Short mmCIF file of C-alpha atoms in Angstrom, two decimals:
data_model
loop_
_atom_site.label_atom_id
_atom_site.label_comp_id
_atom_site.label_asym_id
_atom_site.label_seq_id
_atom_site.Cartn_x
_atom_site.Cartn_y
_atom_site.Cartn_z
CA UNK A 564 -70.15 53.28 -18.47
CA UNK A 565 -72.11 56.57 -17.13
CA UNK A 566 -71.39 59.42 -18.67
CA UNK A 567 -72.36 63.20 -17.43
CA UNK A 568 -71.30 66.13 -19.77
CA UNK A 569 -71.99 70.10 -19.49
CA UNK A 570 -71.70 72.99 -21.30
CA UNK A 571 -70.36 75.37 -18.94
CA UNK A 572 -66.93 77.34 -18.25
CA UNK A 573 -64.91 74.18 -18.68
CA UNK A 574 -61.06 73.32 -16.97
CA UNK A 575 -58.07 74.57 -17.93
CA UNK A 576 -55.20 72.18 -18.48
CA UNK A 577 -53.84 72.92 -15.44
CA UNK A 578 -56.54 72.55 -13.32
CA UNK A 579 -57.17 68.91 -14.73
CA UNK A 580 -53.88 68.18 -13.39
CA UNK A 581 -54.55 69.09 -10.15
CA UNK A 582 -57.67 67.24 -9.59
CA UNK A 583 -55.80 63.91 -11.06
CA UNK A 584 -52.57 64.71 -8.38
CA UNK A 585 -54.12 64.67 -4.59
CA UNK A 586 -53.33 68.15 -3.77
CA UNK A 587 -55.71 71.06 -3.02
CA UNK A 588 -57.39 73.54 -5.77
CA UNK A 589 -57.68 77.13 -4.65
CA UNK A 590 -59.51 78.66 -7.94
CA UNK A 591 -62.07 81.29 -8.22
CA UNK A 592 -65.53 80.41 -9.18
CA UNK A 593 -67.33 82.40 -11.91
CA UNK A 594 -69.32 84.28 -8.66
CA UNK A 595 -66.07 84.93 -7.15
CA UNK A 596 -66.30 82.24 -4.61
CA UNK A 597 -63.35 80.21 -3.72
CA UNK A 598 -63.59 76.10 -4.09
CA UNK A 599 -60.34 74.03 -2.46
CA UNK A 600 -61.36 70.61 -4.71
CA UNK A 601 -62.61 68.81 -1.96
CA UNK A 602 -65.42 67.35 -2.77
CA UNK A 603 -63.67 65.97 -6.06
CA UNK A 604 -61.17 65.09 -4.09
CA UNK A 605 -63.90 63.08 -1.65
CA UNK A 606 -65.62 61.65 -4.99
CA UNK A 607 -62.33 60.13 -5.91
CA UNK A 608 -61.36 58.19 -2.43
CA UNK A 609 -64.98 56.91 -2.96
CA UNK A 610 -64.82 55.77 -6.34
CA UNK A 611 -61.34 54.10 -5.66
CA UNK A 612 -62.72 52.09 -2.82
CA UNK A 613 -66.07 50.76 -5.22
CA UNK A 614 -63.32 50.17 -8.08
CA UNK A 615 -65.06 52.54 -10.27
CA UNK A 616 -62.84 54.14 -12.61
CA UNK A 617 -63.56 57.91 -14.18
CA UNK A 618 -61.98 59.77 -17.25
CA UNK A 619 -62.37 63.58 -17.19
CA UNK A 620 -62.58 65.27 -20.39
CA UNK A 621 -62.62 69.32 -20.22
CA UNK A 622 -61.95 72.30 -22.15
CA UNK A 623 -61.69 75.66 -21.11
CA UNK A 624 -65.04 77.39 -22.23
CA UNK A 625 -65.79 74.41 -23.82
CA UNK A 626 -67.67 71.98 -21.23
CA UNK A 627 -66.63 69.02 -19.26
CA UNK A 628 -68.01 65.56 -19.54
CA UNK A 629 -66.72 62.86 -16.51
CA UNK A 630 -67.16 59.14 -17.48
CA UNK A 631 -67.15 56.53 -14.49
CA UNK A 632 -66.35 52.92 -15.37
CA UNK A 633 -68.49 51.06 -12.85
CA UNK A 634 -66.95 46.91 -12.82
CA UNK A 635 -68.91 44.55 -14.07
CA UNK A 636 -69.82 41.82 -11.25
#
């Protein structure tokens, strides 16, 4: 297991959601720019096809911390 945690703005409840369905995120950044979830939504077709499972842990204002499973061979 690999494990990367930060202490930043955090996700909302909601916005967890949407990163876990396939769809698009349209949220403002902190500097007011906007992000459409692409490149998590990139990082996930990736880890599907290496078999590498993730958790996502995340409050708001409280920090996120993504664990990826990597198989053992």
């Amino acid at each position: 297991m690999l494990s990367i945690k930060d202490f930043g703005i955090g996700m909302s409840s909601e916005t967890l959601e949407k990163l876990r369905s396939n769809k698009d995120i349209l949220e403002k950044k902190p500097i007011n720019q906007p992000s459409m979830g692409t490149g998590f939504q990139l990082c996930k077709k990736l880890l599907k096809e290496n078999r590498i499972d993730y958790r996502i842990v995340s409050q708001k204002n409280n920090g996120t911390e993504i664990s990826l499973f990597l198989p053992i061979s």
